[in-house]
Tab-separated table of C-alpha atoms and ligand atoms in Angstrom:
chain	number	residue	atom	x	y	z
A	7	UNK	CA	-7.180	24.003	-4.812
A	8	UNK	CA	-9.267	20.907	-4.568
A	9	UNK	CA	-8.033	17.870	-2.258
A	10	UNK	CA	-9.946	13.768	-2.262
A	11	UNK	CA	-10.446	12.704	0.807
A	12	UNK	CA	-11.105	8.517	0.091
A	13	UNK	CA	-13.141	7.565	2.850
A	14	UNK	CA	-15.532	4.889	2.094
A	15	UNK	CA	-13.054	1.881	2.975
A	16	UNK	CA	-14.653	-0.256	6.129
A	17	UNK	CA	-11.884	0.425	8.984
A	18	UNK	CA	-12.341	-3.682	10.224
A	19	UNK	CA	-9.343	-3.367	11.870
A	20	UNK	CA	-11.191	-1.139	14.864
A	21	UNK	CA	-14.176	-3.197	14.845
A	22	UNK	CA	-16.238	-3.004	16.710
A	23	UNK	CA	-16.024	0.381	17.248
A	24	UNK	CA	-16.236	0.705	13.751
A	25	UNK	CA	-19.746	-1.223	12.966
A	26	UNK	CA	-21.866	1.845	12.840
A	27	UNK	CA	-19.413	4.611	13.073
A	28	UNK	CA	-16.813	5.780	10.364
A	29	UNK	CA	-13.227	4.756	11.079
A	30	UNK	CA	-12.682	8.568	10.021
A	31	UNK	CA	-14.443	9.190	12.877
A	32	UNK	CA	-12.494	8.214	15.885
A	33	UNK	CA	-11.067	10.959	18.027
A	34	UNK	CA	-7.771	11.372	18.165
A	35	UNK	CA	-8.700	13.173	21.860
A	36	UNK	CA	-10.978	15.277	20.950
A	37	UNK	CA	-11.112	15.870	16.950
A	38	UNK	CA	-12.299	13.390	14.405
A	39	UNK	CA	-8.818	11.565	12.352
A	40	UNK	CA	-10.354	13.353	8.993
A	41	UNK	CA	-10.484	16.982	10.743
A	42	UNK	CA	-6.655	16.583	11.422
A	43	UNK	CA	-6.618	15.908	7.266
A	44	UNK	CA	-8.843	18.899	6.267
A	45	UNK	CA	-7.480	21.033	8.067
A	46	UNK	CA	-3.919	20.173	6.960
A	47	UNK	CA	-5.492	20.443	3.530
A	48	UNK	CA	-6.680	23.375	4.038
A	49	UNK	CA	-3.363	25.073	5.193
A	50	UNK	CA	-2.393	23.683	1.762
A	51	UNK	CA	-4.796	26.233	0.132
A	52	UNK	CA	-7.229	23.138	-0.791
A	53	UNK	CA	-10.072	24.376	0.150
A	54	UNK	CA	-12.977	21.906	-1.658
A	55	UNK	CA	-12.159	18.777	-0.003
A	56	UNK	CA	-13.870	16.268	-1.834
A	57	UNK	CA	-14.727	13.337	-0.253
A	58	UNK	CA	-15.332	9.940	-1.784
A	59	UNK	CA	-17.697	8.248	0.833
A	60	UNK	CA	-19.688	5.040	1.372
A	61	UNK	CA	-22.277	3.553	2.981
A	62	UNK	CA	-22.613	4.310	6.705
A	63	UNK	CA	-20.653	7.437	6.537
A	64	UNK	CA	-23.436	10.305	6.669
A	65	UNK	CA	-22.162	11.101	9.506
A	66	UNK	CA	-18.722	12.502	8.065
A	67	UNK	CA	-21.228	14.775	5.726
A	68	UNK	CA	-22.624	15.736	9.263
A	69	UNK	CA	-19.486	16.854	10.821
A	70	UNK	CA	-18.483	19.635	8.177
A	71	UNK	CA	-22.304	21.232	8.086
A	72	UNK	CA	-24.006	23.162	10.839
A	73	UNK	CA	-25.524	21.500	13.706
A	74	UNK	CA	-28.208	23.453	14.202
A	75	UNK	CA	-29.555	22.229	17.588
A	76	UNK	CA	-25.919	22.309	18.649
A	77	UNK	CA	-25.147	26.202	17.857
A	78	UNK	CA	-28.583	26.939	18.713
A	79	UNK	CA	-27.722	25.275	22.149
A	80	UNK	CA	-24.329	26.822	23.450
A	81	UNK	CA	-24.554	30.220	21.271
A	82	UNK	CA	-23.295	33.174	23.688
A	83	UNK	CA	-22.704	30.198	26.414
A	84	UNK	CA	-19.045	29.583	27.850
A	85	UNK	CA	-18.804	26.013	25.752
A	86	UNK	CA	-19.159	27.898	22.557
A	87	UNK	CA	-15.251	27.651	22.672
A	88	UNK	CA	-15.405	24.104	21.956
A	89	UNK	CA	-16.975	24.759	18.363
A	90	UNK	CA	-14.110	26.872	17.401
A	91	UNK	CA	-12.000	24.577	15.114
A	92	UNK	CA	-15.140	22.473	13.670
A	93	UNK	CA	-16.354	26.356	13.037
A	94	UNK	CA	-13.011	27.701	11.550
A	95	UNK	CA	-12.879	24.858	8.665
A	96	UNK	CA	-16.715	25.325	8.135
A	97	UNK	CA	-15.734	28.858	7.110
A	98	UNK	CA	-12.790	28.244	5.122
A	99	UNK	CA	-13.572	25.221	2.829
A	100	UNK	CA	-16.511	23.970	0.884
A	101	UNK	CA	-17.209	20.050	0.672
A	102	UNK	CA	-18.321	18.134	-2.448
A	103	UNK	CA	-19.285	14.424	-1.601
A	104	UNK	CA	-19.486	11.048	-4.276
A	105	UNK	CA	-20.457	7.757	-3.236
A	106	UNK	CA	-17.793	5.320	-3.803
A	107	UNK	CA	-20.769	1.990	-5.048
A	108	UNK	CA	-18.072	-0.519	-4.728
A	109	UNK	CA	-14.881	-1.177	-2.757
A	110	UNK	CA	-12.415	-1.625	-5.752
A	111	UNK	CA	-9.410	0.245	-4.340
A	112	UNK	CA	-7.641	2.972	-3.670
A	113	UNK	CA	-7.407	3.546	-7.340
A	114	UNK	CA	-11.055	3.377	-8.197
A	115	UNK	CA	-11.723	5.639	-5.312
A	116	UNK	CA	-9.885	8.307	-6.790
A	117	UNK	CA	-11.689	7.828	-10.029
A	118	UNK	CA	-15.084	7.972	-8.685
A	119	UNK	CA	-13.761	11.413	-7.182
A	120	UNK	CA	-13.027	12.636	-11.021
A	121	UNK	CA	-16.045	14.433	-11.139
A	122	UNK	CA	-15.278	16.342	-8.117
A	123	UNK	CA	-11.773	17.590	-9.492
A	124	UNK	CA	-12.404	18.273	-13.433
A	125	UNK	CA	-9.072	18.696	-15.213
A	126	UNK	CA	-6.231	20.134	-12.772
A	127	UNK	CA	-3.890	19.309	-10.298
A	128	UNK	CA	-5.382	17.783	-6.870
A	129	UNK	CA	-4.264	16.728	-3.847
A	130	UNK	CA	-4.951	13.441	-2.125
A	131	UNK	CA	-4.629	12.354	1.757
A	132	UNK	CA	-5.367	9.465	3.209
A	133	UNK	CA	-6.632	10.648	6.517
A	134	UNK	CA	-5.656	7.092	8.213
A	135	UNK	CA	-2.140	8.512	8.252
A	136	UNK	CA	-1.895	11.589	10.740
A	137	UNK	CA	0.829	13.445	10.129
A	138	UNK	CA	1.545	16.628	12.463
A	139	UNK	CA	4.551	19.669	11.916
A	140	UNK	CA	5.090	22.213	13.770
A	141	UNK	CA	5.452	24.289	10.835
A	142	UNK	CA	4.489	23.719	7.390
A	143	UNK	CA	1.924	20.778	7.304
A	144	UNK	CA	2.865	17.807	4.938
A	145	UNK	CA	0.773	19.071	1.669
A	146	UNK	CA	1.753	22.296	2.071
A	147	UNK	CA	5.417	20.944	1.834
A	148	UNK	CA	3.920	19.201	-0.849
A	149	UNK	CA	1.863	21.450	-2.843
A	150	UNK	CA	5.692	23.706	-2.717
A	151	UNK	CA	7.261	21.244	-4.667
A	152	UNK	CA	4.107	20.319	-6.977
A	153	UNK	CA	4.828	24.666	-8.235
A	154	UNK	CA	8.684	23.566	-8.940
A	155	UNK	CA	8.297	19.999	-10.790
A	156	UNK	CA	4.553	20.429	-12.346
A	157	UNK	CA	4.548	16.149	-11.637
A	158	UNK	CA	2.746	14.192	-9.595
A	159	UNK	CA	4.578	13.801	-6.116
A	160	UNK	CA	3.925	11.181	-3.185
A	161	UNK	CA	4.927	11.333	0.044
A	162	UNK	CA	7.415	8.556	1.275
A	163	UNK	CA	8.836	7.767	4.387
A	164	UNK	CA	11.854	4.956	5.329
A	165	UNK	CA	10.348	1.940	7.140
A	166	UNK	CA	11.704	-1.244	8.204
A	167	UNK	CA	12.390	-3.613	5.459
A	168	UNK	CA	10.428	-6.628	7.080
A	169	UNK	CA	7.112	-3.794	7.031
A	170	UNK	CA	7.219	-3.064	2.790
A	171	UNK	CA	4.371	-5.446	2.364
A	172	UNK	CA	2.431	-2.711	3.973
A	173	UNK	CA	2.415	0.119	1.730
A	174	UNK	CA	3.473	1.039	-2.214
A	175	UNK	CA	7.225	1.014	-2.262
A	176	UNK	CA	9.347	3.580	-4.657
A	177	UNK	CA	12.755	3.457	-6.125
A	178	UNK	CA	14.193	5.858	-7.563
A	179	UNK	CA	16.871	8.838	-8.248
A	180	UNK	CA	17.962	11.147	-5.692
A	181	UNK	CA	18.207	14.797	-7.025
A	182	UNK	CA	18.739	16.060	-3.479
A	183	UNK	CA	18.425	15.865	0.194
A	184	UNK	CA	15.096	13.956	0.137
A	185	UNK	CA	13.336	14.204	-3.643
A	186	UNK	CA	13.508	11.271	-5.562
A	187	UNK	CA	12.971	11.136	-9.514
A	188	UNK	CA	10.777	8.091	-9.468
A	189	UNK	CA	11.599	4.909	-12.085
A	190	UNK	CA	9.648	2.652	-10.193
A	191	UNK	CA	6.908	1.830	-7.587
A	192	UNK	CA	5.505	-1.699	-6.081
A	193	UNK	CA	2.186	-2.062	-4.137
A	194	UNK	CA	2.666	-4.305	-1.390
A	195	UNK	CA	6.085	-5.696	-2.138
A	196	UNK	CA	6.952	-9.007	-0.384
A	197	UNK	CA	10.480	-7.397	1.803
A	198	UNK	CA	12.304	-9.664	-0.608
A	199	UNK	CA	11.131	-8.326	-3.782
A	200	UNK	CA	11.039	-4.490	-2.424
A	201	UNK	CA	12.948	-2.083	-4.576
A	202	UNK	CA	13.645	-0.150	-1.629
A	203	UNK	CA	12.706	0.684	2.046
A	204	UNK	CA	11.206	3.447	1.145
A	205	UNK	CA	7.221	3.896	1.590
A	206	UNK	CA	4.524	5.696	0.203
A	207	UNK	CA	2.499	7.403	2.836
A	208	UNK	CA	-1.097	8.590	2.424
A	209	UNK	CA	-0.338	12.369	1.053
A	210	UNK	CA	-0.068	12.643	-2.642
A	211	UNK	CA	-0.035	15.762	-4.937
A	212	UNK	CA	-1.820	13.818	-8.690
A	213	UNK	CA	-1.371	15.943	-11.946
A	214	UNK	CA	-4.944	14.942	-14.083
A	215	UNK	CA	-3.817	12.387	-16.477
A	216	UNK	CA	-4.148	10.538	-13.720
A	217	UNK	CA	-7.703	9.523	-14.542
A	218	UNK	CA	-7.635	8.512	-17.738
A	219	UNK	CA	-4.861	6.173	-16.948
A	220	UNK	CA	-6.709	4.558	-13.697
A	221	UNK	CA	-9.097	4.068	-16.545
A	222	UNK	CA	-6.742	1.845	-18.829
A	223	UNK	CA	-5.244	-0.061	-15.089
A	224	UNK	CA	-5.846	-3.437	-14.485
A	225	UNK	CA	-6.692	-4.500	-10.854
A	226	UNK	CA	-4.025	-5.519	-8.817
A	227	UNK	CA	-2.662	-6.230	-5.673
A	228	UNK	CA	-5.269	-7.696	-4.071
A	229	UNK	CA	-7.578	-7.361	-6.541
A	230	UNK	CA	-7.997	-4.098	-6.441
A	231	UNK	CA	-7.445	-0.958	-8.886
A	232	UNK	CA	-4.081	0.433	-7.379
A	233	UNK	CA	-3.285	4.114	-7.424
A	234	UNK	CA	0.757	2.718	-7.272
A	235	UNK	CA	0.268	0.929	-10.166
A	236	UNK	CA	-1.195	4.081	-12.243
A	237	UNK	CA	1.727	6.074	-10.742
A	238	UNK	CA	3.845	3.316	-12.223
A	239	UNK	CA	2.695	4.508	-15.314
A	240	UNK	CA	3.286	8.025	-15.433
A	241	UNK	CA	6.551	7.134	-13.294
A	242	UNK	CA	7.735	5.738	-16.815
A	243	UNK	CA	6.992	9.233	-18.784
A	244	UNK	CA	9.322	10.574	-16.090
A	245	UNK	CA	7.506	12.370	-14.193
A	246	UNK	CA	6.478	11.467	-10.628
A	247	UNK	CA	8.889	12.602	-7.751
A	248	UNK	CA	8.818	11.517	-3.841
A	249	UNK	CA	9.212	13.484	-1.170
A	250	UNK	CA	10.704	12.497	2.163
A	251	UNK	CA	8.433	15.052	4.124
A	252	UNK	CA	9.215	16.588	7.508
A	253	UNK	CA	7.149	15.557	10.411
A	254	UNK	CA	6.067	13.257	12.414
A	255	UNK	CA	3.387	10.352	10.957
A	256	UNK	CA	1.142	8.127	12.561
A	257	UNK	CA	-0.337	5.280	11.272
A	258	UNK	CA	-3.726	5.393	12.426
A	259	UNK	CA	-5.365	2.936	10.673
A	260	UNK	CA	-3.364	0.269	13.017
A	261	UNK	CA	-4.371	0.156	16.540
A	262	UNK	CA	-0.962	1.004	18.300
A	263	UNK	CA	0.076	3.433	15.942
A	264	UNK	CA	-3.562	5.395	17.115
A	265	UNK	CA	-2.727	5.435	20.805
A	266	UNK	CA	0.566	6.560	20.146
A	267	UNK	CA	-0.840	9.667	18.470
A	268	UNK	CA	-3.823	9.657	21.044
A	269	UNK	CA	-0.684	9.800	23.823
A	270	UNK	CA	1.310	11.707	21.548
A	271	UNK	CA	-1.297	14.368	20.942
A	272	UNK	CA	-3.007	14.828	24.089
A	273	UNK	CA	1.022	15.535	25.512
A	274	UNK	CA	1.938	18.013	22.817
A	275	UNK	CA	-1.187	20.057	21.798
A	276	UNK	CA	-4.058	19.237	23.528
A	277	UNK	CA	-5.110	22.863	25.454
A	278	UNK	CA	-2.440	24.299	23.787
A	279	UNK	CA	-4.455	25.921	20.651
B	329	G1P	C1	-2.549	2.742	0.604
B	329	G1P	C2	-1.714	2.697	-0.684
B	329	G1P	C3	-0.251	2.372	-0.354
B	329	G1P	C4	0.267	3.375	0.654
B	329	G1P	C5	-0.640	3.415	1.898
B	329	G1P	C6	-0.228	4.543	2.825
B	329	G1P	O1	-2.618	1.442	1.145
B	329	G1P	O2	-2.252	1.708	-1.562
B	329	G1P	O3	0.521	2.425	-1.528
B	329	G1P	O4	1.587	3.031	1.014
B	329	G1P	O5	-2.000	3.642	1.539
B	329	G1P	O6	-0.966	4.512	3.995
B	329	G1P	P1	-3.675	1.019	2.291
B	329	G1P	O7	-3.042	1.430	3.581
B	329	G1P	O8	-4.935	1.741	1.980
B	329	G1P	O9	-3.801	-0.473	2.174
């Protein structure tokens, strides 16, 4: 039911659009990058989206509340129209909010969110990856399998093999067309040392254990607290699977990869709702 939304990190790649405005932020045409997420969380059934934030990102807290002065403004006009999606996930989901202190990861982000989730299964997306379907979103997909395997599952994708030092790579066993038993998992891996091509994208399905082993893990790639590496551990008790998931993904946290779902967007659905 619940989904983290980790958005606290400092988006430096978009600077400097990104000095005073969330990285979340930025349109993708005409809706906010972590509106695309909620809402795909949302179609998931996760309806408390609980977001891990920073400093400097009120203004995330400001997009899933009322504007008064704004309703108050266009109620009964013809623009009203244009509140309609910001309105429909105001009315479906609730938001809980933590303030990540320090930048220590992915991993530690997900542990400051612990007190937002309490003891079940959660989902996670990383709302710098856009990933649109025509049907069934990418955590719905997800959240399927999560009812057949009761494990943790991540989302991977194949990528080149010079790109691995991007993302957390898997290896593992196929048990069919596209689910993978995991055995193991690399943040970062130079393309040499991958196990695989095949990358973790930011959609993950995290059974609760999960916290009390990001507890026991030791920062590292990059100094940080790594989700991959806690995965790595429950990986070893056999039970995290991956998921090649249908759709399309855009990685948004990269400057080309956003105007090719700013193109890509604006061709395929924008006045189409
Ligand atoms: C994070 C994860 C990485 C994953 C990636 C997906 O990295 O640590 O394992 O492959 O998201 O986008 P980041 O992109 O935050 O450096």
């Amino acid at each position: 039911n619940k989904c983290v939304f980790p958005v606290a990190g400092y988006g430096t790649r978009f600077l400097p659009a990104t000095k005073s405005m969330p990285k979340e932020m930025l349109p993708i045409v005409n809706k906010p990058l972590v509106q695309y997420g909620v809402e795909e969380a949302i179609e998931a059934g996760m309806t408390t989206c609980a977001m891990v934030t920073g400093r400097g990102k009120r203004s995330i807290t400001d997009h899933f509340d009322i504007s008064y002065e704004l309703e108050h403004q266009i109620s009964g006009t013809s623009k009203e129209i244009h509140l309609d999606s910001i309105r429909g996930v105001l009315d479906k989901a609730v938001f809980t909010m933590v303030r990540q202190r320090e930048m220590k990861g992915l991993g530690h982000a997900i542990l400051t969110g612990e007190s937002l989730i309490g003891n079940e299964p959660f989902g996670v997306l990383l709302s710098d990856d856009l990933c649109l379907h025509d049907g069934v979103g990418v955590l719905s997909q997800m959240a399927e399998l999560y009812r057949q395997f009761r494990c943790s599952i991540v989302a991977i994708q194949e990528v080149p093999q010079d790109e691995t030092h991007k993302y957390g790579v898997i290896a593992g066993e196929s048990l069919k067309e596209g689910i993978y038993r995991v055995d193991e998992m690399v943040e970062k891996p130079d393309p040499a040392d991958a196990p695989s091509n095949l990358a973790i994208i930011g959609r993950y399905i995290l059974t609760p254990d999960i916290f009390d082993i990001l507890r026991e893990t030791e920062p590292g790639a990059n100094g940080e607290i790594q989700l991959t590496d806690a995965l790595q551990t429950q990986a070893r008790q056999g039970c995290v699977m991956a998921y090649k998931f249908k759709g399309k993904r855009f990685d948004c946290g990269s400057v080309p990869g956003f105007v090719e779902a700013t193109n890509f967007v604006y061709e395929n659905y924008y006045g189409k709702e």
